[in-house]
Amino acid sequence: MDLVVAVLLTVVLGVFVWWVLLQLRSCPEPPCISGWIPWLGAAFQFGRAPLKFIEQARLKYGPVFTVYLLGKRYTFVTEEEGLQAFCTSKDADFEQAVQQSVQHAVSVPEEIFYKNRRRLYIMLKGKLSASNLHELFGSLCHEFQNYIKGLDPEGTKDLRDLVRHIMFPSVANILFGKDIFLTTGENIKEFEEHFRNYDDDFEYATQLPEYFMKKWSKSKRWLLKRFEKVVFHAQKTNSPDGSYKTIYQHVLDTLQGKHYGPHYGLLFFWASQANAVPVAFWTLAFILSCPSFYKNVMKELESLYGKSAKEIVRVSEDDLKHLPFIKWCILETLRLRAPGAIVKKVMNPIKVQNFVIPAGDLLVMSPYWCHRNPQYFPEPNVFKPDRWKETNLEKNTFLEGFMAFGGGAHQCPGRWFAIMEIHILVVLFLSKYECSLLDPLPKESPLHLVGTQQPEGPCRIRYKLRT
């Protein structure tokens, strides 16, 4: 009897597998834009303006399409069924998709990357969770206040440079330790210059051989040398008794392959700043570009802190709960300036609509275009902070269709810290200075897919101490 049951189960399983394979074979692969140059594929057309290319391809080929670039197949999914597969399918792997990019970006070899990826993600997700941010809140406020206080009583400055000047040293002191590698004006200026070179070409450097990226490679080596000193200081001051540790000390404690500490330090700093700085810039730019938004923000601030900024503003965690409009502005900025692409690797064929996406393809979801779906976001190209009224901010919920931090099991572990730091910066800066834009609100650059879009043109600000 047992033999008969085993044979029947084998037959049933065989029929099922045959049926699945038959279904997959009957489905075509998505339409492919392959270009006409071997290996390069559609790289030239795509590289001119990736965000525009994605939208034009979607309109021409439909919600699922493949683009052949630099020897790789990128299959884009732009509607609900494909997005669901991207977020939940066990056959789409994030680690496999990003390993080579990390190796190019910070010279972490494949073996070390796979040993540490999940361990570090779990640790950071816990340390930077919404419930643990109170441990960093007071120190971050203090750091921001110090660098805002160091500004002139009035002046004119590029808004991106102004935000970077405040955020870089403040966040570095919180995550890595006080005054380790950003200690003087010249030191900060040199670090900012190299980091800007590194960040500006990060996307291209993760895909191309390093000898094509001379300027980027030089700044990368300089930054890694700097982070060697950071590792030395972090290890020297790391307390064995479990008392206060910086987040970076927790990174080093978790790391397997300790000699890669500088490499992970650079990667950690890039992850903490590459998106937070431009999102803070765009949030302030959107607020200042519209008198009614600016008025609403100032009304919230004055209700808590009054009209004068002669005294240092003391911000508490509870204060932020009473400043919802500012948080709506941050979330709306994240919606409009979300990353152009988030990638996973297809490990086994995935069926989406009437197509089969083959193993080996890179599955791509574009939060930038997802956030322009009028089904979820009416008037999708308009900056409308009030649309976030529907969310429960105390429970950290987002609107349906919001994908700025990814989806599924690999959402950004630092998302709550990023929102908090931008919230604090906007509160402290606008409560202390009267501000106005000297340039029209710039358009976002269509050139980059990784991370928040940068402005295409200048965006100068005039600021003056409130009296």
CSV table of C-alpha atoms in Angstrom, one decimal:
chain,number,residue,atom,x,y,z
A,1,MET,CA,0.0,0.0,0.0
A,2,ASP,CA,2.8,2.4,0.9
A,3,LEU,CA,4.4,1.7,-2.5
A,4,VAL,CA,1.2,2.5,-4.3
A,5,VAL,CA,0.8,5.8,-2.5
A,6,ALA,CA,4.4,6.8,-3.2
A,7,VAL,CA,3.9,6.0,-6.9
A,8,LEU,CA,0.6,8.0,-7.0
A,9,LEU,CA,2.3,11.0,-5.3
A,10,THR,CA,5.2,10.8,-7.7
A,11,VAL,CA,2.8,10.8,-10.7
A,12,VAL,CA,0.8,13.7,-9.3
A,13,LEU,CA,3.9,15.7,-8.6
A,14,GLY,CA,5.3,15.0,-12.1
A,15,VAL,CA,2.1,16.1,-13.8
A,16,PHE,CA,2.0,19.3,-11.7
A,17,VAL,CA,5.6,20.2,-12.6
A,18,TRP,CA,4.9,19.4,-16.3
A,19,TRP,CA,1.9,21.7,-16.2
A,20,VAL,CA,3.8,24.5,-14.6
A,21,LEU,CA,6.6,24.2,-17.1
A,22,LEU,CA,4.0,24.1,-19.9
A,23,GLN,CA,2.4,27.3,-18.6
A,24,LEU,CA,5.7,29.1,-18.4
A,25,ARG,CA,6.7,28.0,-21.9
A,26,SER,CA,3.4,29.2,-23.3
A,27,CYS,CA,4.1,32.7,-22.0
A,28,PRO,CA,6.5,35.0,-23.9
A,29,GLU,CA,9.2,37.1,-22.4
A,30,PRO,CA,8.6,40.8,-22.1
A,31,PRO,CA,9.3,43.0,-25.1
A,32,CYS,CA,13.1,43.8,-25.1
A,33,ILE,CA,14.7,47.1,-26.1
A,34,SER,CA,18.1,45.8,-27.1
A,35,GLY,CA,19.7,48.6,-29.1
A,36,TRP,CA,22.0,47.9,-32.0
A,37,ILE,CA,25.5,47.8,-30.4
A,38,PRO,CA,26.7,44.5,-28.9
A,39,TRP,CA,27.1,44.5,-25.1
A,40,LEU,CA,26.3,48.2,-24.8
A,41,GLY,CA,22.7,47.6,-26.0
A,42,ALA,CA,20.5,50.6,-25.4
A,43,ALA,CA,23.0,52.3,-23.1
A,44,PHE,CA,23.4,55.5,-25.1
A,45,GLN,CA,19.6,56.1,-25.4
A,46,PHE,CA,19.0,55.1,-21.8
A,47,GLY,CA,21.9,57.1,-20.4
A,48,ARG,CA,20.8,60.4,-21.8
A,49,ALA,CA,17.8,60.6,-19.5
A,50,PRO,CA,17.0,57.3,-17.7
A,51,LEU,CA,13.8,58.6,-16.0
A,52,LYS,CA,12.4,59.8,-19.3
A,53,PHE,CA,13.4,56.7,-21.1
A,54,ILE,CA,11.5,54.5,-18.5
A,55,GLU,CA,8.3,56.5,-19.0
A,56,GLN,CA,8.5,56.5,-22.8
A,57,ALA,CA,9.2,52.8,-22.8
A,58,ARG,CA,6.2,52.1,-20.5
A,59,LEU,CA,3.9,54.1,-22.8
A,60,LYS,CA,5.2,52.3,-25.9
A,61,TYR,CA,5.6,48.7,-24.7
A,62,GLY,CA,3.3,48.5,-21.7
A,63,PRO,CA,3.8,48.0,-18.0
A,64,VAL,CA,6.4,45.2,-18.3
A,65,PHE,CA,9.4,45.6,-20.6
A,66,THR,CA,13.1,44.7,-20.7
A,67,VAL,CA,16.1,46.9,-21.5
A,68,TYR,CA,19.5,45.4,-22.5
A,69,LEU,CA,22.3,47.5,-21.0
A,70,LEU,CA,26.0,46.9,-20.6
A,71,GLY,CA,25.6,43.1,-21.0
A,72,LYS,CA,22.7,42.8,-18.6
A,73,ARG,CA,18.9,42.5,-18.9
A,74,TYR,CA,16.8,44.9,-16.8
A,75,THR,CA,13.1,44.1,-16.7
A,76,PHE,CA,11.0,46.9,-15.4
A,77,VAL,CA,7.6,46.4,-13.7
A,78,THR,CA,5.4,49.4,-13.4
A,79,GLU,CA,1.9,48.2,-12.4
A,80,GLU,CA,0.4,46.4,-9.4
A,81,GLU,CA,0.9,42.8,-10.3
A,82,GLY,CA,4.6,43.4,-11.2
A,83,LEU,CA,5.1,45.5,-8.1
A,84,GLN,CA,3.6,42.8,-5.9
A,85,ALA,CA,6.0,40.2,-7.5
A,86,PHE,CA,8.9,42.6,-6.9
A,87,CYS,CA,8.0,43.0,-3.2
A,88,THR,CA,7.0,39.5,-2.2
A,89,SER,CA,8.4,36.9,-4.6
A,90,LYS,CA,10.9,34.6,-3.1
A,91,ASP,CA,12.4,34.2,-6.6
A,92,ALA,CA,13.6,37.8,-6.6
A,93,ASP,CA,16.7,38.4,-4.5
A,94,PHE,CA,18.0,41.9,-3.4
A,95,GLU,CA,21.4,40.7,-2.3
A,96,GLN,CA,22.3,39.1,-5.6
A,97,ALA,CA,21.3,42.3,-7.4
A,98,VAL,CA,23.5,44.7,-5.4
A,99,GLN,CA,26.6,42.6,-4.5
A,100,GLN,CA,28.6,43.6,-7.6
A,101,SER,CA,27.7,47.3,-7.2
A,102,VAL,CA,28.9,47.2,-3.5
A,103,GLN,CA,32.1,45.5,-4.6
A,104,HIS,CA,32.7,48.3,-7.1
A,105,ALA,CA,31.7,51.1,-4.8
A,106,VAL,CA,33.7,50.2,-1.7
A,107,SER,CA,35.9,47.2,-2.7
A,108,VAL,CA,34.1,44.7,-0.5
A,109,PRO,CA,34.6,41.2,-2.0
A,110,GLU,CA,31.7,38.9,-2.7
A,111,GLU,CA,32.4,36.4,0.2
A,112,ILE,CA,32.6,39.2,2.8
A,113,PHE,CA,29.5,40.9,1.4
A,114,TYR,CA,27.4,37.7,1.8
A,115,LYS,CA,28.7,37.0,5.3
A,116,ASN,CA,27.7,40.4,6.5
A,117,ARG,CA,24.6,41.6,4.6
A,118,ARG,CA,21.9,40.0,6.7
A,119,ARG,CA,23.7,40.4,10.0
A,120,LEU,CA,24.2,44.2,9.4
A,121,TYR,CA,20.7,44.7,8.1
A,122,ILE,CA,19.1,43.1,11.2
A,123,MET,CA,21.4,45.1,13.6
A,124,LEU,CA,20.7,48.4,11.8
A,125,LYS,CA,17.0,47.7,11.6
A,126,GLY,CA,16.9,47.3,15.3
A,127,LYS,CA,19.2,50.2,16.3
A,128,LEU,CA,17.5,52.7,14.0
A,129,SER,CA,13.9,51.5,14.5
A,130,ALA,CA,11.3,54.1,15.4
A,131,SER,CA,11.1,52.8,19.0
A,132,ASN,CA,14.9,53.4,19.5
A,133,LEU,CA,15.3,56.8,18.0
A,134,HIS,CA,14.9,58.5,21.3
A,135,GLU,CA,18.5,57.4,22.1
A,136,LEU,CA,19.8,59.6,19.3
A,137,PHE,CA,17.2,62.4,19.3
A,138,GLY,CA,18.8,64.8,21.9
A,139,SER,CA,22.3,64.5,20.6
A,140,LEU,CA,21.2,65.1,17.0
A,141,CYS,CA,19.3,68.2,18.0
A,142,HIS,CA,22.4,69.5,19.8
A,143,GLU,CA,24.6,68.9,16.8
A,144,PHE,CA,22.3,70.6,14.4
A,145,GLN,CA,22.0,73.6,16.7
A,146,ASN,CA,25.8,73.9,16.9
A,147,TYR,CA,26.2,74.1,13.2
A,148,ILE,CA,23.1,76.3,12.6
A,149,LYS,CA,24.4,78.6,15.3
A,150,GLY,CA,27.7,78.9,13.4
A,151,LEU,CA,26.0,80.4,10.3
A,152,ASP,CA,26.3,84.2,9.8
A,153,PRO,CA,23.4,86.3,11.1
A,154,GLU,CA,22.4,86.8,7.4
A,155,GLY,CA,23.7,85.7,4.1
A,156,THR,CA,23.2,84.2,0.7
A,157,LYS,CA,24.1,80.6,-0.1
A,158,ASP,CA,23.3,77.7,-2.4
A,159,LEU,CA,20.6,75.7,-0.5
A,160,ARG,CA,22.2,72.3,-1.2
A,161,ASP,CA,25.6,73.5,0.2
A,162,LEU,CA,23.9,75.0,3.2
A,163,VAL,CA,22.0,71.7,4.0
A,164,ARG,CA,25.2,69.7,3.4
A,165,HIS,CA,27.2,72.1,5.7
A,166,ILE,CA,24.8,71.4,8.6
A,167,MET,CA,24.0,67.7,8.0
A,168,PHE,CA,27.5,66.2,7.2
A,169,PRO,CA,29.3,67.0,10.4
A,170,SER,CA,26.2,66.6,12.6
A,171,VAL,CA,25.2,63.2,11.4
A,172,ALA,CA,28.9,62.0,11.3
A,173,ASN,CA,29.3,63.0,15.0
A,174,ILE,CA,26.1,61.0,15.9
A,175,LEU,CA,26.7,57.9,13.9
A,176,PHE,CA,30.5,57.7,14.1
A,177,GLY,CA,31.5,59.6,17.3
A,178,LYS,CA,32.1,63.2,18.2
A,179,ASP,CA,34.8,65.1,16.2
A,180,ILE,CA,36.6,62.0,14.8
A,181,PHE,CA,37.2,63.0,11.2
A,182,LEU,CA,35.2,66.3,10.7
A,183,THR,CA,36.9,68.6,13.2
A,184,THR,CA,37.8,71.9,11.5
A,185,GLY,CA,36.5,74.1,8.7
A,186,GLU,CA,39.2,73.0,6.3
A,187,ASN,CA,38.8,69.4,7.2
A,188,ILE,CA,35.1,69.5,6.6
A,189,LYS,CA,35.6,71.3,3.3
A,190,GLU,CA,38.1,68.7,2.0
A,191,PHE,CA,35.8,65.8,3.1
A,192,GLU,CA,32.8,67.4,1.4
A,193,GLU,CA,34.7,67.9,-1.8
A,194,HIS,CA,35.8,64.2,-2.0
A,195,PHE,CA,32.5,62.9,-0.9
A,196,ARG,CA,30.7,65.0,-3.5
A,197,ASN,CA,33.0,63.6,-6.2
A,198,TYR,CA,32.3,60.1,-4.9
A,199,ASP,CA,28.5,60.6,-4.6
A,200,ASP,CA,28.1,62.4,-8.0
A,201,ASP,CA,29.6,59.5,-10.0
A,202,PHE,CA,28.5,56.7,-7.6
A,203,GLU,CA,25.9,55.3,-10.0
A,204,TYR,CA,28.3,55.1,-13.0
A,205,ALA,CA,31.2,53.8,-10.9
A,206,THR,CA,29.2,50.9,-9.6
A,207,GLN,CA,28.7,49.7,-13.2
A,208,LEU,CA,32.0,50.6,-15.0
A,209,PRO,CA,35.6,49.5,-14.4
A,210,GLU,CA,37.4,51.8,-12.0
A,211,TYR,CA,40.1,52.8,-14.5
A,212,PHE,CA,37.4,54.7,-16.4
A,213,MET,CA,36.6,56.7,-13.3
A,214,LYS,CA,39.9,58.4,-12.4
A,215,LYS,CA,38.5,61.3,-10.4
A,216,TRP,CA,36.0,59.1,-8.6
A,217,SER,CA,38.6,56.5,-7.8
A,218,LYS,CA,41.0,59.1,-6.3
A,219,SER,CA,38.3,60.4,-4.0
A,220,LYS,CA,37.3,56.8,-3.1
A,221,ARG,CA,40.9,56.1,-2.0
A,222,TRP,CA,41.1,59.3,0.0
A,223,LEU,CA,37.8,58.5,1.8
A,224,LEU,CA,38.9,55.0,2.6
A,225,LYS,CA,42.1,56.3,4.1
A,226,ARG,CA,40.1,58.7,6.2
A,227,PHE,CA,37.9,55.9,7.4
A,228,GLU,CA,40.9,53.9,8.5
A,229,LYS,CA,41.4,56.6,11.2
A,230,VAL,CA,37.7,56.4,12.1
A,231,VAL,CA,38.0,52.6,12.6
A,232,PHE,CA,41.1,53.1,14.8
A,233,HIS,CA,39.3,55.7,17.0
A,234,ALA,CA,36.1,53.6,17.2
A,235,GLN,CA,37.9,50.5,18.3
A,236,LYS,CA,40.0,52.4,20.8
A,237,THR,CA,37.0,54.0,22.5
A,238,ASN,CA,34.6,51.0,22.2
A,239,SER,CA,33.5,50.1,25.7
A,240,PRO,CA,33.6,46.4,26.5
A,241,ASP,CA,31.1,46.8,29.3
A,242,GLY,CA,28.1,47.4,27.0
A,243,SER,CA,27.8,51.1,27.9
A,244,TYR,CA,27.1,53.7,25.2
A,245,LYS,CA,28.3,52.8,21.7
A,246,THR,CA,28.0,54.7,18.5
A,247,ILE,CA,26.0,53.0,15.6
A,248,TYR,CA,29.3,52.6,13.8
A,249,GLN,CA,30.8,50.7,16.8
A,250,HIS,CA,27.8,48.4,16.6
A,251,VAL,CA,28.6,47.9,12.9
A,252,LEU,CA,32.2,47.0,13.7
A,253,ASP,CA,31.1,44.6,16.5
A,254,THR,CA,28.7,42.9,14.0
A,255,LEU,CA,31.2,42.7,11.1
A,256,GLN,CA,32.9,39.5,10.0
A,257,GLY,CA,36.2,40.4,8.4
A,258,LYS,CA,37.2,43.3,10.7
A,259,HIS,CA,39.8,44.7,8.3
A,260,TYR,CA,37.0,45.8,6.0
A,261,GLY,CA,35.8,48.2,8.7
A,262,PRO,CA,36.9,51.3,6.6
A,263,HIS,CA,35.0,50.0,3.6
A,264,TYR,CA,31.8,49.5,5.5
A,265,GLY,CA,32.3,52.9,7.2
A,266,LEU,CA,32.3,54.6,3.8
A,267,LEU,CA,29.3,52.5,2.6
A,268,PHE,CA,27.4,53.3,5.9
A,269,PHE,CA,28.2,57.1,5.6
A,270,TRP,CA,27.2,57.2,2.0
A,271,ALA,CA,23.9,55.4,2.8
A,272,SER,CA,23.2,57.8,5.6
A,273,GLN,CA,23.8,61.0,3.5
A,274,ALA,CA,23.4,60.3,-0.2
A,275,ASN,CA,19.6,60.6,0.1
A,276,ALA,CA,19.0,62.5,3.3
A,277,VAL,CA,20.9,65.6,2.1
A,278,PRO,CA,19.0,66.0,-1.2
A,279,VAL,CA,15.6,65.2,0.5
A,280,ALA,CA,16.3,67.9,3.1
A,281,PHE,CA,17.2,70.3,0.3
A,282,TRP,CA,14.1,69.6,-1.7
A,283,THR,CA,11.8,69.8,1.4
A,284,LEU,CA,13.1,73.3,2.2
A,285,ALA,CA,13.0,74.3,-1.5
A,286,PHE,CA,9.4,73.1,-1.9
A,287,ILE,CA,8.3,74.9,1.4
A,288,LEU,CA,10.0,78.2,0.4
A,289,SER,CA,8.8,78.1,-3.2
A,290,CYS,CA,5.1,78.4,-2.1
A,291,PRO,CA,4.0,81.3,0.2
A,292,SER,CA,1.1,79.3,1.6
A,293,PHE,CA,3.2,76.3,2.5
A,294,TYR,CA,5.8,78.6,4.2
A,295,LYS,CA,3.0,80.3,6.1
A,296,ASN,CA,1.6,77.1,7.3
A,297,VAL,CA,5.0,75.9,8.5
A,298,MET,CA,5.7,79.1,10.3
A,299,LYS,CA,2.3,79.0,11.9
A,300,GLU,CA,3.1,75.6,13.4
A,301,LEU,CA,6.6,76.7,14.6
A,302,GLU,CA,5.3,79.9,16.2
A,303,SER,CA,2.6,78.0,18.0
A,304,LEU,CA,5.3,76.2,19.9
A,305,TYR,CA,8.3,78.5,20.0
A,306,GLY,CA,7.0,82.0,19.4
A,307,LYS,CA,8.2,84.5,16.7
A,308,SER,CA,11.7,85.3,18.0
A,309,ALA,CA,14.8,83.1,17.7
A,310,LYS,CA,17.1,85.0,20.1
A,311,GLU,CA,17.1,82.0,22.4
A,312,ILE,CA,18.1,78.5,21.4
A,313,VAL,CA,15.0,76.5,20.4
A,314,ARG,CA,14.6,73.3,22.5
A,315,VAL,CA,13.0,70.7,20.4
A,316,SER,CA,11.5,67.6,22.1
A,317,GLU,CA,10.3,64.3,20.5
A,318,ASP,CA,6.8,65.3,21.6
A,319,ASP,CA,7.2,68.7,19.7
A,320,LEU,CA,7.5,66.9,16.4
A,321,LYS,CA,4.1,65.3,17.0
A,322,HIS,CA,2.6,68.8,17.1
A,323,LEU,CA,4.3,69.8,13.8
A,324,PRO,CA,2.5,67.5,11.4
A,325,PHE,CA,2.5,69.8,8.4
A,326,ILE,CA,6.3,69.8,8.3
A,327,LYS,CA,6.3,66.0,8.3
A,328,TRP,CA,3.7,66.0,5.5
A,329,CYS,CA,6.0,68.2,3.5
A,330,ILE,CA,8.9,65.7,4.0
A,331,LEU,CA,6.8,62.7,3.0
A,332,GLU,CA,5.5,64.6,-0.1
A,333,THR,CA,9.1,65.4,-1.0
A,334,LEU,CA,10.0,61.7,-0.7
A,335,ARG,CA,7.1,60.9,-3.0
A,336,LEU,CA,8.1,63.3,-5.7
A,337,ARG,CA,11.8,62.8,-5.5
A,338,ALA,CA,11.9,59.0,-4.9
A,339,PRO,CA,14.6,56.8,-6.3
A,340,GLY,CA,14.4,56.1,-10.0
A,341,ALA,CA,15.0,52.4,-9.6
A,342,ILE,CA,15.3,49.7,-7.0
A,343,VAL,CA,16.7,46.3,-8.3
A,344,LYS,CA,16.4,42.6,-7.4
A,345,LYS,CA,17.8,39.6,-9.3
A,346,VAL,CA,15.5,37.0,-10.7
A,347,MET,CA,16.7,33.6,-9.4
A,348,ASN,CA,13.9,31.5,-10.9
A,349,PRO,CA,11.4,32.5,-13.7
A,350,ILE,CA,8.7,34.8,-12.5
A,351,LYS,CA,5.3,35.1,-14.2
A,352,VAL,CA,3.9,38.7,-14.4
A,353,GLN,CA,0.8,39.3,-16.4
A,354,ASN,CA,1.2,37.3,-19.6
A,355,PHE,CA,5.0,37.3,-19.5
A,356,VAL,CA,7.7,35.1,-18.0
A,357,ILE,CA,10.7,37.0,-16.7
A,358,PRO,CA,13.6,34.6,-17.0
A,359,ALA,CA,16.2,33.8,-14.4
A,360,GLY,CA,19.2,36.1,-14.5
A,361,ASP,CA,17.2,39.2,-15.3
A,362,LEU,CA,17.5,42.2,-13.0
A,363,LEU,CA,13.9,43.0,-11.9
A,364,VAL,CA,13.4,46.7,-11.5
A,365,MET,CA,10.8,48.8,-9.7
A,366,SER,CA,10.8,52.6,-10.1
A,367,PRO,CA,9.4,54.4,-7.1
A,368,TYR,CA,9.7,57.6,-9.0
A,369,TRP,CA,7.1,56.5,-11.6
A,370,CYS,CA,5.0,54.4,-9.1
A,371,HIS,CA,4.4,57.7,-7.2
A,372,ARG,CA,3.0,59.3,-10.3
A,373,ASN,CA,0.1,56.8,-10.6
A,374,PRO,CA,-3.1,58.9,-10.3
A,375,GLN,CA,-4.9,55.9,-8.9
A,376,TYR,CA,-3.0,56.4,-5.7
A,377,PHE,CA,-1.9,60.0,-5.9
A,378,PRO,CA,-4.4,62.4,-7.6
A,379,GLU,CA,-2.6,65.2,-9.4
A,380,PRO,CA,0.5,63.2,-9.1
A,381,ASN,CA,3.0,65.9,-10.3
A,382,VAL,CA,1.7,68.5,-7.8
A,383,PHE,CA,3.4,69.0,-4.4
A,384,LYS,CA,0.4,68.5,-2.1
A,385,PRO,CA,1.4,68.0,1.5
A,386,ASP,CA,-2.3,67.8,2.6
A,387,ARG,CA,-2.7,64.4,0.9
A,388,TRP,CA,-0.8,63.0,3.9
A,389,LYS,CA,-3.6,63.9,6.3
A,390,GLU,CA,-5.0,60.4,5.8
A,391,THR,CA,-2.0,58.7,7.4
A,392,ASN,CA,-1.5,58.0,11.0
A,393,LEU,CA,1.9,59.6,11.7
A,394,GLU,CA,2.1,58.3,15.3
A,395,LYS,CA,2.0,54.7,13.9
A,396,ASN,CA,4.4,55.6,11.1
A,397,THR,CA,2.1,54.6,8.3
A,398,PHE,CA,2.5,55.6,4.6
A,399,LEU,CA,-0.1,56.1,1.9
A,400,GLU,CA,-1.0,53.1,-0.3
A,401,GLY,CA,1.3,53.0,-3.3
A,402,PHE,CA,4.2,54.8,-1.5
A,403,MET,CA,7.5,52.9,-2.3
A,404,ALA,CA,10.3,55.4,-1.6
A,405,PHE,CA,12.0,53.1,0.9
A,406,GLY,CA,11.5,49.9,-1.2
A,407,GLY,CA,9.0,47.1,-0.4
A,408,GLY,CA,8.9,43.7,1.2
A,409,ALA,CA,11.7,42.4,3.4
A,410,HIS,CA,14.4,44.8,2.3
A,411,GLN,CA,13.0,48.3,3.1
A,412,CYS,CA,15.6,50.8,4.1
A,413,PRO,CA,16.5,50.1,7.7
A,414,GLY,CA,17.4,53.7,8.4
A,415,ARG,CA,14.1,55.2,7.1
A,416,TRP,CA,12.8,56.4,10.4
A,417,PHE,CA,16.1,58.0,11.3
A,418,ALA,CA,16.2,59.8,8.0
A,419,ILE,CA,12.7,61.2,8.4
A,420,MET,CA,13.5,62.3,12.0
A,421,GLU,CA,16.8,64.1,11.1
A,422,ILE,CA,15.2,66.0,8.2
A,423,HIS,CA,12.2,66.9,10.5
A,424,ILE,CA,14.6,68.3,13.2
A,425,LEU,CA,16.7,70.2,10.7
A,426,VAL,CA,13.7,71.9,9.0
A,427,VAL,CA,12.3,72.9,12.5
A,428,LEU,CA,15.6,74.3,13.8
A,429,PHE,CA,16.6,76.1,10.7
A,430,LEU,CA,13.2,77.8,9.8
A,431,SER,CA,12.6,78.7,13.5
A,432,LYS,CA,15.9,80.6,13.6
A,433,TYR,CA,16.1,82.2,10.2
A,434,GLU,CA,13.7,84.1,7.8
A,435,CYS,CA,14.3,82.7,4.4
A,436,SER,CA,13.5,83.3,0.8
A,437,LEU,CA,14.5,81.6,-2.5
A,438,LEU,CA,16.5,83.8,-5.0
A,439,ASP,CA,16.0,81.3,-7.9
A,440,PRO,CA,12.9,79.6,-9.2
A,441,LEU,CA,12.4,76.0,-7.9
A,442,PRO,CA,14.7,73.9,-10.1
A,443,LYS,CA,13.6,70.9,-12.0
A,444,GLU,CA,14.9,67.5,-11.0
A,445,SER,CA,17.6,66.0,-13.1
A,446,PRO,CA,16.5,63.0,-15.2
A,447,LEU,CA,20.0,61.5,-15.3
A,448,HIS,CA,20.2,59.3,-12.2
A,449,LEU,CA,18.3,56.3,-11.1
A,450,VAL,CA,20.0,55.5,-7.8
A,451,GLY,CA,18.6,57.6,-5.0
A,452,THR,CA,17.0,61.0,-4.8
A,453,GLN,CA,17.2,63.2,-7.9
A,454,GLN,CA,19.5,66.2,-7.8
A,455,PRO,CA,18.4,69.7,-9.0
A,456,GLU,CA,19.2,70.6,-12.6
A,457,GLY,CA,20.0,74.2,-11.8
A,458,PRO,CA,21.0,76.5,-9.0
A,459,CYS,CA,18.8,77.2,-6.0
A,460,ARG,CA,20.2,80.0,-3.9
A,461,ILE,CA,18.7,81.1,-0.6
A,462,ARG,CA,18.7,84.4,1.3
A,463,TYR,CA,18.5,83.9,5.1
A,464,LYS,CA,18.4,86.3,8.0
A,465,LEU,CA,18.3,85.8,11.7
A,466,ARG,CA,14.8,86.3,13.2
A,467,THR,CA,14.4,89.2,15.6
